[in-house]
Every structure is written in structure tokens, then in C-alpha cells.
CSV table of C-alpha atoms in Angstrom, one decimal:
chain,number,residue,atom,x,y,z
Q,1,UNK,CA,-37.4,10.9,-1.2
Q,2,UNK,CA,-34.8,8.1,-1.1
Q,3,UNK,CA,-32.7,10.7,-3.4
Q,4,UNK,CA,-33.2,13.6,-1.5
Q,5,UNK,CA,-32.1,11.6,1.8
Q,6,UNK,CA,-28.9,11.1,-0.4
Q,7,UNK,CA,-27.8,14.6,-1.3
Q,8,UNK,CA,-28.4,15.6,2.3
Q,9,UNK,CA,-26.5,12.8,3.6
Q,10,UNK,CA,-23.7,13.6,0.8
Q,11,UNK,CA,-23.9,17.6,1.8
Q,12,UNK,CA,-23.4,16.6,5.2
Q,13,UNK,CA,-20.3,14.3,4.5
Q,14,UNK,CA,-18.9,17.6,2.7
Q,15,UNK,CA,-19.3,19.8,5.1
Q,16,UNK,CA,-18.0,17.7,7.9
Q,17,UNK,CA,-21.3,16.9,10.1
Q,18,UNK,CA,-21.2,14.9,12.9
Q,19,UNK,CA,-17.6,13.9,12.1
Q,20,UNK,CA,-16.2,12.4,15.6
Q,21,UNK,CA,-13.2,10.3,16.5
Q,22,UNK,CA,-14.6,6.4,17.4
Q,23,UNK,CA,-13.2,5.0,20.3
Q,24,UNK,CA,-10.9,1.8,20.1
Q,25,UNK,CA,-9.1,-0.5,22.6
Q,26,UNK,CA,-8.2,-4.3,23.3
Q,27,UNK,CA,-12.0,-4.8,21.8
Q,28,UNK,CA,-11.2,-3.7,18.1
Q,29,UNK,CA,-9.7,-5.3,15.5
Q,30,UNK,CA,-7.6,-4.6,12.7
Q,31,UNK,CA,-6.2,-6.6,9.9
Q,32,UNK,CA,-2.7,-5.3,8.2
Q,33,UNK,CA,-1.0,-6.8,4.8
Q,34,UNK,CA,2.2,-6.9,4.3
Q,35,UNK,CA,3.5,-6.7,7.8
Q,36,UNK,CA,6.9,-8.1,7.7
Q,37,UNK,CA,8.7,-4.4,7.1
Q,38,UNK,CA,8.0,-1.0,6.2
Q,39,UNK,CA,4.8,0.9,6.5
Q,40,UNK,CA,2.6,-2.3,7.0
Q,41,UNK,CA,5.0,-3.4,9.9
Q,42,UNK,CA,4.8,0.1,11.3
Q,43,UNK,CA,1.5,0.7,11.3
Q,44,UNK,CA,0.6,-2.9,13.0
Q,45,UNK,CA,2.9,-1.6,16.0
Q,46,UNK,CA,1.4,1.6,16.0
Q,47,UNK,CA,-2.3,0.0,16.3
Q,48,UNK,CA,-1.1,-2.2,19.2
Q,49,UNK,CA,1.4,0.4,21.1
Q,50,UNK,CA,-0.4,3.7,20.1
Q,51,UNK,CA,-3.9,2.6,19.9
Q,52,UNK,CA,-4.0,-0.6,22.3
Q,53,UNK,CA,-6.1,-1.9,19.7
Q,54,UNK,CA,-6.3,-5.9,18.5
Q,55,UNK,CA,-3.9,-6.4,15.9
Q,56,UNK,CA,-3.7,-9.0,13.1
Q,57,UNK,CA,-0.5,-8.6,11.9
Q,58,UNK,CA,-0.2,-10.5,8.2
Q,59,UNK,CA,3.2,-11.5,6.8
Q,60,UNK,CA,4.4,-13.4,3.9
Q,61,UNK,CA,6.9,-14.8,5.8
Q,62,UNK,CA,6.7,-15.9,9.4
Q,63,UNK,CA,10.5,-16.2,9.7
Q,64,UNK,CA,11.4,-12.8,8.5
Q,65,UNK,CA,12.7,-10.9,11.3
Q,66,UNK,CA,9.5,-8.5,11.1
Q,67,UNK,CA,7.6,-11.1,11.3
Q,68,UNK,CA,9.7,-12.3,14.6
Q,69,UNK,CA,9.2,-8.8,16.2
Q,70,UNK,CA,5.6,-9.0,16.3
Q,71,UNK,CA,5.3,-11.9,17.6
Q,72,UNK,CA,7.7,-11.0,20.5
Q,73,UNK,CA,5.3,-8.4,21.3
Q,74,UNK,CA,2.6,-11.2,21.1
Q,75,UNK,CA,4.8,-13.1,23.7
Q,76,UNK,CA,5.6,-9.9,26.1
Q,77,UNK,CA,1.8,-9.7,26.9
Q,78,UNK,CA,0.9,-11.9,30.1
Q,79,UNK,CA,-3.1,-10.4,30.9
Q,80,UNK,CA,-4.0,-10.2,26.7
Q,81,UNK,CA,-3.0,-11.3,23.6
Q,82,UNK,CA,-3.5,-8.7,21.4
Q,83,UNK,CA,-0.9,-8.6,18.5
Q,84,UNK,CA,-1.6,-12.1,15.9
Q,85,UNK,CA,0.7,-12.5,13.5
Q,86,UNK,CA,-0.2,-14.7,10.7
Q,87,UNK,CA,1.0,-15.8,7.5
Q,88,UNK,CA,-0.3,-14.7,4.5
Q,89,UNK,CA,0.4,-15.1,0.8
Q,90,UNK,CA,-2.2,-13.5,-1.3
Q,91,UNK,CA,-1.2,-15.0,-4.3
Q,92,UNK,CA,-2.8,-18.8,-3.0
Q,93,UNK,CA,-6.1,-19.0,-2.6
Q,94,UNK,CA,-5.8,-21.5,-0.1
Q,95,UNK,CA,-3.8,-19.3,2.1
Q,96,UNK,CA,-6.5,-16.4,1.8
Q,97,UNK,CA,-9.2,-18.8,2.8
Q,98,UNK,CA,-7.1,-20.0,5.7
Q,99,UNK,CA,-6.7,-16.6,7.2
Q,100,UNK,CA,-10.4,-15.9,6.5
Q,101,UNK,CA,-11.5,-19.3,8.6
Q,102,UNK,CA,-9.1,-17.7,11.6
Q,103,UNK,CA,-10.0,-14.2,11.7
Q,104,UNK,CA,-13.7,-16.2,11.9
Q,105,UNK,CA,-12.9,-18.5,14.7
Q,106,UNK,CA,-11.0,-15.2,16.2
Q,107,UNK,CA,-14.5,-12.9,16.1
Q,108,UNK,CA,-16.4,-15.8,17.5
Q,109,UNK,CA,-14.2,-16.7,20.4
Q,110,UNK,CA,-14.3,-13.1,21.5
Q,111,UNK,CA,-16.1,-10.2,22.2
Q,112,UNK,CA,-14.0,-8.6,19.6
Q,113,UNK,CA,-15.5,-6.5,16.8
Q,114,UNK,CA,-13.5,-6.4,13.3
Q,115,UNK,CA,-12.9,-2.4,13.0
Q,116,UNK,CA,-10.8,-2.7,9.8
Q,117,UNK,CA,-9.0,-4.6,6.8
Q,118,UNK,CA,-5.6,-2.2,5.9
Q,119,UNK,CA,-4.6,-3.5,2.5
Q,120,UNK,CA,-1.0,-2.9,2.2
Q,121,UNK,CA,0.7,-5.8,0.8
Q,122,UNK,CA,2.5,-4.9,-2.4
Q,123,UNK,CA,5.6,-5.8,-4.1
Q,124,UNK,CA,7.5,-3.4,-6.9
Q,125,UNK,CA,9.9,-4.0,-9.5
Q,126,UNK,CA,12.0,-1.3,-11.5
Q,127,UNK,CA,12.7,-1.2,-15.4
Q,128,UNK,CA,11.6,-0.2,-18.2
Q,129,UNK,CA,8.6,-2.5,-19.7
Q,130,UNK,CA,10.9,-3.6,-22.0
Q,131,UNK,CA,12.7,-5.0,-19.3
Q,132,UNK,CA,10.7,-6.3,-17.4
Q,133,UNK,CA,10.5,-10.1,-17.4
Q,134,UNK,CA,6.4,-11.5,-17.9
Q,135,UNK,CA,6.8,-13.3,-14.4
Q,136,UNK,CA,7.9,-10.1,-12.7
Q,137,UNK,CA,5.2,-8.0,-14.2
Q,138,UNK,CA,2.8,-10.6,-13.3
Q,139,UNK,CA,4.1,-11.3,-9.9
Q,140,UNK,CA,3.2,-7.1,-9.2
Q,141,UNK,CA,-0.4,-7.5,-10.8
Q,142,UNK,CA,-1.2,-10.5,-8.7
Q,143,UNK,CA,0.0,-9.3,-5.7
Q,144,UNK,CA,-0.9,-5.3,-5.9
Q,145,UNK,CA,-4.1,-6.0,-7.7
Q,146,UNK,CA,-5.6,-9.6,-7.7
Q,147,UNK,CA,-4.1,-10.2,-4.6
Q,148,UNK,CA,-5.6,-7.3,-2.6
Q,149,UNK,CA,-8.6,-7.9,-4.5
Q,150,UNK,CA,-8.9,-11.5,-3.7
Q,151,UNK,CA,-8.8,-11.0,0.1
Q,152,UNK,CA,-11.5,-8.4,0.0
Q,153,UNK,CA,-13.3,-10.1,-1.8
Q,154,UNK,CA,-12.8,-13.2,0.5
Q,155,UNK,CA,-13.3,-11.1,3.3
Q,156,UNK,CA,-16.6,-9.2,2.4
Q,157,UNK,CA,-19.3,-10.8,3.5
Q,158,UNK,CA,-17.6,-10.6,7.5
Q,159,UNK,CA,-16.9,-7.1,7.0
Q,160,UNK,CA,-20.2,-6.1,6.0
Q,161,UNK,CA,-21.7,-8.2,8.8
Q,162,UNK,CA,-18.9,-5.7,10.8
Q,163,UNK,CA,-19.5,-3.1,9.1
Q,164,UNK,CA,-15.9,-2.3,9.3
Q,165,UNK,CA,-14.0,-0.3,6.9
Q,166,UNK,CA,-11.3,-1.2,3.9
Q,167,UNK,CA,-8.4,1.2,3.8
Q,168,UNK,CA,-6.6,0.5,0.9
Q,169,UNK,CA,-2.8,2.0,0.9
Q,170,UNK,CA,-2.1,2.9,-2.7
Q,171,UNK,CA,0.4,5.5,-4.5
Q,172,UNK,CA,1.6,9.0,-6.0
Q,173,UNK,CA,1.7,6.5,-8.6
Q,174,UNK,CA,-1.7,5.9,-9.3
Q,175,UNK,CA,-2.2,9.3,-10.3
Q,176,UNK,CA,0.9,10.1,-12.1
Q,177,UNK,CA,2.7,7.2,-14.0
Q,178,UNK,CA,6.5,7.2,-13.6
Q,179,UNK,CA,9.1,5.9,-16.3
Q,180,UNK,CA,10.5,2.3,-14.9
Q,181,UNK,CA,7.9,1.5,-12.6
Q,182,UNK,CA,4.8,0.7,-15.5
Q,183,UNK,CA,3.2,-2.3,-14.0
Q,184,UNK,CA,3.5,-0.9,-10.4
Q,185,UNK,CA,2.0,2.0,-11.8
Q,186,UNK,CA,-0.7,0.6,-13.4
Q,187,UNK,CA,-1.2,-1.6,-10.3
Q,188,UNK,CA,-1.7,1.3,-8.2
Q,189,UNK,CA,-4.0,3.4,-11.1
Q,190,UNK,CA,-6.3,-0.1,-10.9
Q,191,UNK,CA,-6.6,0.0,-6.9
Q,192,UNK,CA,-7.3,3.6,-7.2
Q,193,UNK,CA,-10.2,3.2,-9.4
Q,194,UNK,CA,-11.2,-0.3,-7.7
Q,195,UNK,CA,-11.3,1.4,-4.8
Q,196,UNK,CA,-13.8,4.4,-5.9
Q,197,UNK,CA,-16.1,2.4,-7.6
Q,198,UNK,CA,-15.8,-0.2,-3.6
Q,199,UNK,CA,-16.5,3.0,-1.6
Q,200,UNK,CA,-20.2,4.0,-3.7
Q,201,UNK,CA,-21.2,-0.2,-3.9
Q,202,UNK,CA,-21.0,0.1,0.2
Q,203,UNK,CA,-21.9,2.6,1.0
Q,204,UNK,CA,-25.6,1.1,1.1
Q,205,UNK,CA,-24.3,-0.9,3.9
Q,206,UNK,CA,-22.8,1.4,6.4
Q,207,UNK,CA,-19.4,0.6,5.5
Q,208,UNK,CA,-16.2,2.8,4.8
Q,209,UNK,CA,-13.7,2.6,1.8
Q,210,UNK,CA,-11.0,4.7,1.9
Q,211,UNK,CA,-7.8,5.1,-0.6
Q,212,UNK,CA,-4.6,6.4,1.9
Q,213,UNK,CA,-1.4,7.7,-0.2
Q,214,UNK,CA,1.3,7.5,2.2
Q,215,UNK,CA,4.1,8.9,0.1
Q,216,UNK,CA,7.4,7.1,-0.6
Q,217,UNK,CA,8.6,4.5,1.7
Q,218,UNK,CA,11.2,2.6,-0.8
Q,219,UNK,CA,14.1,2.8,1.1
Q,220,UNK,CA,12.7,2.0,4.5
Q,221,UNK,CA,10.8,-0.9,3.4
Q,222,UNK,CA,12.0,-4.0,1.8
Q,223,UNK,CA,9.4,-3.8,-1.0
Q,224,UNK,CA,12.6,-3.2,-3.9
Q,225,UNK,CA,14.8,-5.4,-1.9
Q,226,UNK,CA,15.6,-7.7,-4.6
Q,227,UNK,CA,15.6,-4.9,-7.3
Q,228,UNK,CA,19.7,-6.2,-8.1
Q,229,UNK,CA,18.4,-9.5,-8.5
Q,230,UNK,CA,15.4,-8.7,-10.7
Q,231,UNK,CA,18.3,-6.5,-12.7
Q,232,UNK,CA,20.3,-9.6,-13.0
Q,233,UNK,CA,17.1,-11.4,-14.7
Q,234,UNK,CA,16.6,-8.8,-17.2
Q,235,UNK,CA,19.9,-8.7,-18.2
Q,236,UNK,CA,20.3,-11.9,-18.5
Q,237,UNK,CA,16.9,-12.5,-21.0
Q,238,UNK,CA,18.6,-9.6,-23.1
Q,239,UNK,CA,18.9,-10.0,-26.8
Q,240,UNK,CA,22.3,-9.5,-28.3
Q,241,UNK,CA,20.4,-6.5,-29.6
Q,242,UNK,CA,19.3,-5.3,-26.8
Q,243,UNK,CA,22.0,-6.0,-24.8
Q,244,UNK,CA,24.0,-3.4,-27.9
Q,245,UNK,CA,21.3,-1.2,-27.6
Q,246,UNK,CA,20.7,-0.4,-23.8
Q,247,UNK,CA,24.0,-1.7,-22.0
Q,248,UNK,CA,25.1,1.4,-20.9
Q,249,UNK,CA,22.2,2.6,-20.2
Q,250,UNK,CA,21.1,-0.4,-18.4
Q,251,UNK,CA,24.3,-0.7,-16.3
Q,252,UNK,CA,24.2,3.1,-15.0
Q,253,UNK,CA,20.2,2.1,-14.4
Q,254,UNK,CA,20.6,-0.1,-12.0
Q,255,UNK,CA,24.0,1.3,-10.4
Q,256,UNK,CA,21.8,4.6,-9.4
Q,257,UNK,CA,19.5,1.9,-7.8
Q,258,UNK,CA,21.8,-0.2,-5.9
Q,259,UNK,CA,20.9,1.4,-3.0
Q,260,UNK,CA,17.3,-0.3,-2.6
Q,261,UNK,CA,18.6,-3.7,-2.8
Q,262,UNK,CA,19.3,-5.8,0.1
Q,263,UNK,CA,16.6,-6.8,3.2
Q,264,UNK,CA,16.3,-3.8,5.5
Q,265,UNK,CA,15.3,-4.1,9.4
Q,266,UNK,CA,12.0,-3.2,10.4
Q,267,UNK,CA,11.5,0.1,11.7
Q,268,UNK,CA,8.9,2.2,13.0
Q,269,UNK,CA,8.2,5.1,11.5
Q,270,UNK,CA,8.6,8.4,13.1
Q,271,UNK,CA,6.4,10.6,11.0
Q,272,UNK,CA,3.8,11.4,13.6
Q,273,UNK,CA,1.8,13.3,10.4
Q,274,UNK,CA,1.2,10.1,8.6
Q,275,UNK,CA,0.5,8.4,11.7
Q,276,UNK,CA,-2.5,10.6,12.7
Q,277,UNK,CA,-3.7,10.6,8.7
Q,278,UNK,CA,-4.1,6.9,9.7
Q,279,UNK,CA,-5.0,7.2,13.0
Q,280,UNK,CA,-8.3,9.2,11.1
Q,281,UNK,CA,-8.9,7.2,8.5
Q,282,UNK,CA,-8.9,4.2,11.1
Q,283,UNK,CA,-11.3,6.0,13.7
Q,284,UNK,CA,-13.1,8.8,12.2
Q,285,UNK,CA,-17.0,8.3,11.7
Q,286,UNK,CA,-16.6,9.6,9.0
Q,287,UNK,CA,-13.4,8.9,6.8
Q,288,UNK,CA,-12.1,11.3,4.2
Q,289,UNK,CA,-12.5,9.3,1.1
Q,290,UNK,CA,-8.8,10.2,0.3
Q,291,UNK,CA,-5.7,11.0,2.2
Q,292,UNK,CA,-2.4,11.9,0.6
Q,293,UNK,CA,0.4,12.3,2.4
Q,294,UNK,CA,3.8,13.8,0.5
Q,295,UNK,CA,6.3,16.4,1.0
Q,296,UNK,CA,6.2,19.7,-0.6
Q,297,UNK,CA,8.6,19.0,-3.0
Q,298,UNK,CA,5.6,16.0,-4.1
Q,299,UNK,CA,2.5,18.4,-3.8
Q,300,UNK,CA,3.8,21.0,-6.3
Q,301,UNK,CA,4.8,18.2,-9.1
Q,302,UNK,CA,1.5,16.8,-8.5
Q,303,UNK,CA,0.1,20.3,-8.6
Q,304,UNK,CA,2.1,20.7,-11.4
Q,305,UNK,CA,0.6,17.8,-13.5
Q,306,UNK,CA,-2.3,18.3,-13.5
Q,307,UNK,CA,-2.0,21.9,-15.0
Q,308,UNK,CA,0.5,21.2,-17.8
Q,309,UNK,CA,-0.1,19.8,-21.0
Q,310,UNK,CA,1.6,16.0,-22.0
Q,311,UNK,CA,4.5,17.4,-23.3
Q,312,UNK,CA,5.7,20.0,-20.2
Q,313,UNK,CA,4.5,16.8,-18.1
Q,314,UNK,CA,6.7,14.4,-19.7
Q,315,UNK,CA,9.3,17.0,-18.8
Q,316,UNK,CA,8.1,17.5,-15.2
Q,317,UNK,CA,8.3,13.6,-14.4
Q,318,UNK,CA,11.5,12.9,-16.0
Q,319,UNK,CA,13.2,16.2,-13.6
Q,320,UNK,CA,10.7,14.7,-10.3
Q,321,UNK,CA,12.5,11.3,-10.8
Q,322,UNK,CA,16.1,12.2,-11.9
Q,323,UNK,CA,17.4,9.1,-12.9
Q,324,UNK,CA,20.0,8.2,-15.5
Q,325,UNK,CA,18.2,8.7,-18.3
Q,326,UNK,CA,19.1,6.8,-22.0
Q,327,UNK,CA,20.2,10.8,-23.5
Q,328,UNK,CA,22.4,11.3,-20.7
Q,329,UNK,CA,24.4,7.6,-20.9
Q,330,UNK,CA,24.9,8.0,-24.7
Q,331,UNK,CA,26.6,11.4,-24.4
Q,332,UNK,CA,28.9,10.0,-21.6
């Protein structure tokens, strides 16, 4: 019987039953990583502007200027205070246990109810594995991966009690691996499957996983800001071998790139498409378990992969990401 009540409950999720928006306000709560720019930034002011909704706005750095704008807002409201900004460094334990102990005292202090934990914290670094120093390809699997899975972790036993939702922000990348970005790649591919295997272990318990894809965001955020100062690193660990064997290479590399270094300012986004994808996997009873958002130019390549055999993918990736390639540098 108990499997019978499963498939009908699974056929139902399918064909959309019951599906209905939840409503939110000063009374919900939802906890955002990586707040100090890009996406996480803007999607902490849309919750609070857009959806009036309790905010806990988590940055690694309270002095960033993100970090400043939030709390500004925190500061502009004289009836509520409805946007928190706290630090957060998910690579310390003791930070992670700190912020659990607040968001604790928070819920009990309130009437508040914990709606969701938005995992978008992340950090990437480009090269080639070779490349890649061992501290900056662990710094993007602690942080992607044992970071985000540390909090959650941390955070469970609250959320169940909740019943709120994890939406966990991951990448293009975790379904197609691209040249120069391996261990953010993989980082993503992990939270992807992570994520599947999270959604079916709580689903017991009333609770909502969802994976959200929300396309490329490198230039607005500040997530590659130090890319010519990771470049620098690399070069600098070369061998005289491999300093022979890739400096040209390496050099026009990193030239094509030198437009993602440098901090940004925060900005809210103005793609109102990716802001309702969130707004429904934030409020919907009933959560697609994936929601991808991507141009046309990004559907058809992804379309495109997973049709084509290795080799003709190879092909299609190198012509999606148009870098300088090694080829191209040797016949300059």
C-alpha cells in the first residue's frame, strides 16, 4: 500500500496536481549564501523588495560594499527589521555553527517560520588543471562542495523541524564540463548529484530540494574577480618547462580573460525570467526538481551534447567557449 501511495503521489507531482503559489511576507524566512555581489546579492534584495519576505543575507565579508548595501536597507526600515546580514565563511566550522546558533535564537524570538536555505556561495578559478595551483583547486572544492555541504548539513535538523526547502544554485557546468574550469566543473557535477540523491532522502519528511541553473553571471558577479591574480600564481609556480611549453599560450589565456578581473559593484539583476524561476522554486507547493535558465544560444549546445558523440562534443564545447586555444597561439 505504502508503494502504491508513492506512485500516485509521484504521478501527481508529474502531472502538476495541486501545484499552487504559497504565500510569503515579513513572517518567512530565507537564508542566502554568497550575498556580497552577483546573483546571491540580487536575489536577497529581491526577497526583501519584491517579496517583503525576512531575509538573511550571508556574506563573506561584512565590509564589502554588498555587504554595506544590505545592511543600509536593514537600517532604512523603522516598523521591521527584515533584511540580516551576517557573516559567513563556510570554509570554518566555527563560523557555520555561529550562524546556525543565530538563525536559532532568530526563529525563537519570533513568530517567523524558516521558508528556505538558498545555497549560492561559490568561488571559481580559470586554467587548465595543469595550472591550477593545489590551494586554488582546493579552495573551489571546499567552498562549492564541502562548504555548501557543511551548512546543510549543520542546518538540517532546523529545517526539517521547518520543513523548509534547500535550493541549491548550481551550473551549465554540472552537466557539461568545460576546458579551464575542471575543478569548478566537477564542483558543480558533485552538487548536482548531491543534490538528487538530498531531494529522494527528504522527501519522507515533507521537505523540498531543488537544483536552480541560473545561467552565466561571470561578469556581473565578482566570483572571477581575482582570476589575474590567480594567473599571476600559476605563472609564477611554472617550470622552466612549462613556462617553454605554454607561454604563449598562457599569456593570450589570460589576456582574453582580463576582463573578469577586478571587484564589480553589486547590482540587481534585471532578468525578470530568472527572477520568477526563483520566485517558483521559492513558493511553489510544489517545486520543479530542476530549473534551468540559459539563452538560446545555451539550450541548443546543451541540446546539442547530449545528441553527439565524444568526439563532435569535444568539437561543440571548444566552438561554445571560444577561447584562445593552444592550436591557434602556436600558428600565430
Amino acid at each position: 500500500m505504502g508503494s502504491r501511495n508513492q506512485l500516485l503521489h509521484a504521478l501527481k507531482r508529474c502531472l502538476g496536481v495541486g501545484r499552487h503559489q504559497l504565500s510569503v511576507g515579513p513572517r518567512q524566512v530565507v537564508l542566502v549564501t554568497g550575498c556580497d555581489s552577483g546573483l546571491g546579492h540580487s536575489l536577497a534584495v529581491y526577497c526583501y523588495r519584491a517579496l517583503h519576505m525576512t531575509v538573511i543575507s550571508c556574506c563573506h565579508n561584512l565590509e564589502s560594499q554588498g555587504a554595506q548595501l544590505l545592511q543600509e536597507m536593514s537600517k532604512a526600515s523603522e516598523h521591521e527589521r527584515r533584511m540580516h546580514t551576517w557573516q559567513l565563511d563556510l570554509l570554518q566550522p566555527d563560523s557555520v555553527a555561529q550562524l546556525h546558533a543565530k538563525l536559532e535564537q532568530l526563529l525563537a524570538s519570533t513568530d517567523c517560520q524558516l521558508l528556505a536555505l538558498v545555497n549560492n556561495a561559490g568561488v571559481m578559478c580559470f586554467g587548465e588543471f595543469e595550472w591550477q595551483l593545489p590551494a586554488q583547486i582546493e579552495q573551489q572544492i571546499n567552498c562549492n562542495l564541502l562548504g555548501t555541504m557543511r551548512l546543510t548539513r549543520q542546518l538540517l535538523p532546523l529545517l526539517r523541524q521547518q520543513r523548509a526547502r534547500i535550493i541549491n544554485v548550481t551550473s551549465h557546468c554540472g552537466f557539461q564540463a568545460l576546458p579551464a574550469l575542471a575543478p569548478y566543473a566537477a564542483t558543480k557535477a558533485a552538487l548536482r548529484v548531491w543534490n538528487d540523491a538530498l531531494r529522494i532522502e527528504l522527501q519522507p519528511y515533507g521537505m523540498e530540494v531543488v537544483n536552480f541553473v541560473p545561467g552565466s553571471f561571470v561578469l556581473e558577479s565578482n566570483i572571477a574577480a581575482r582570476q589575474q591574480q590567480q594567473a599571476q600564481q600559476q605563472l609564477e609556480a611554472f617550470s622552466a618547462e612549462q613556462l617553454a611549453h605554454y607561454g604563449s599560450y598562457f599569456k593570450a589565456f589570460h589576456q582574453y580573460l582580463s576582463m573578469l578581473s577586478g571587484f564589480k559593484k553589486p547590482n540587481q539583476l534585471q532578468d525578470e525570467a530568472l527572477l520568477q524561476k526563483f520566485r517558483d522554486a521559492l513558493t511553489n507547493s510544489q517545486p520543479k526538481t530542476l530549473y534551468i535558465h540559459e539563452p538560446w544560444r545555451y539550450k541548443i549546445y546543451r541540446w546539442l551534447f547530449k545528441l553527439t558523440p565524444a568526439p563532435l562534443t569535444d568539437w561543440l564545447v571548444l566552438r561554445f567557449c571560444a577561447m584562445p586555444s593552444y592550436e591557434s597561439t602556436q600558428r600565430n
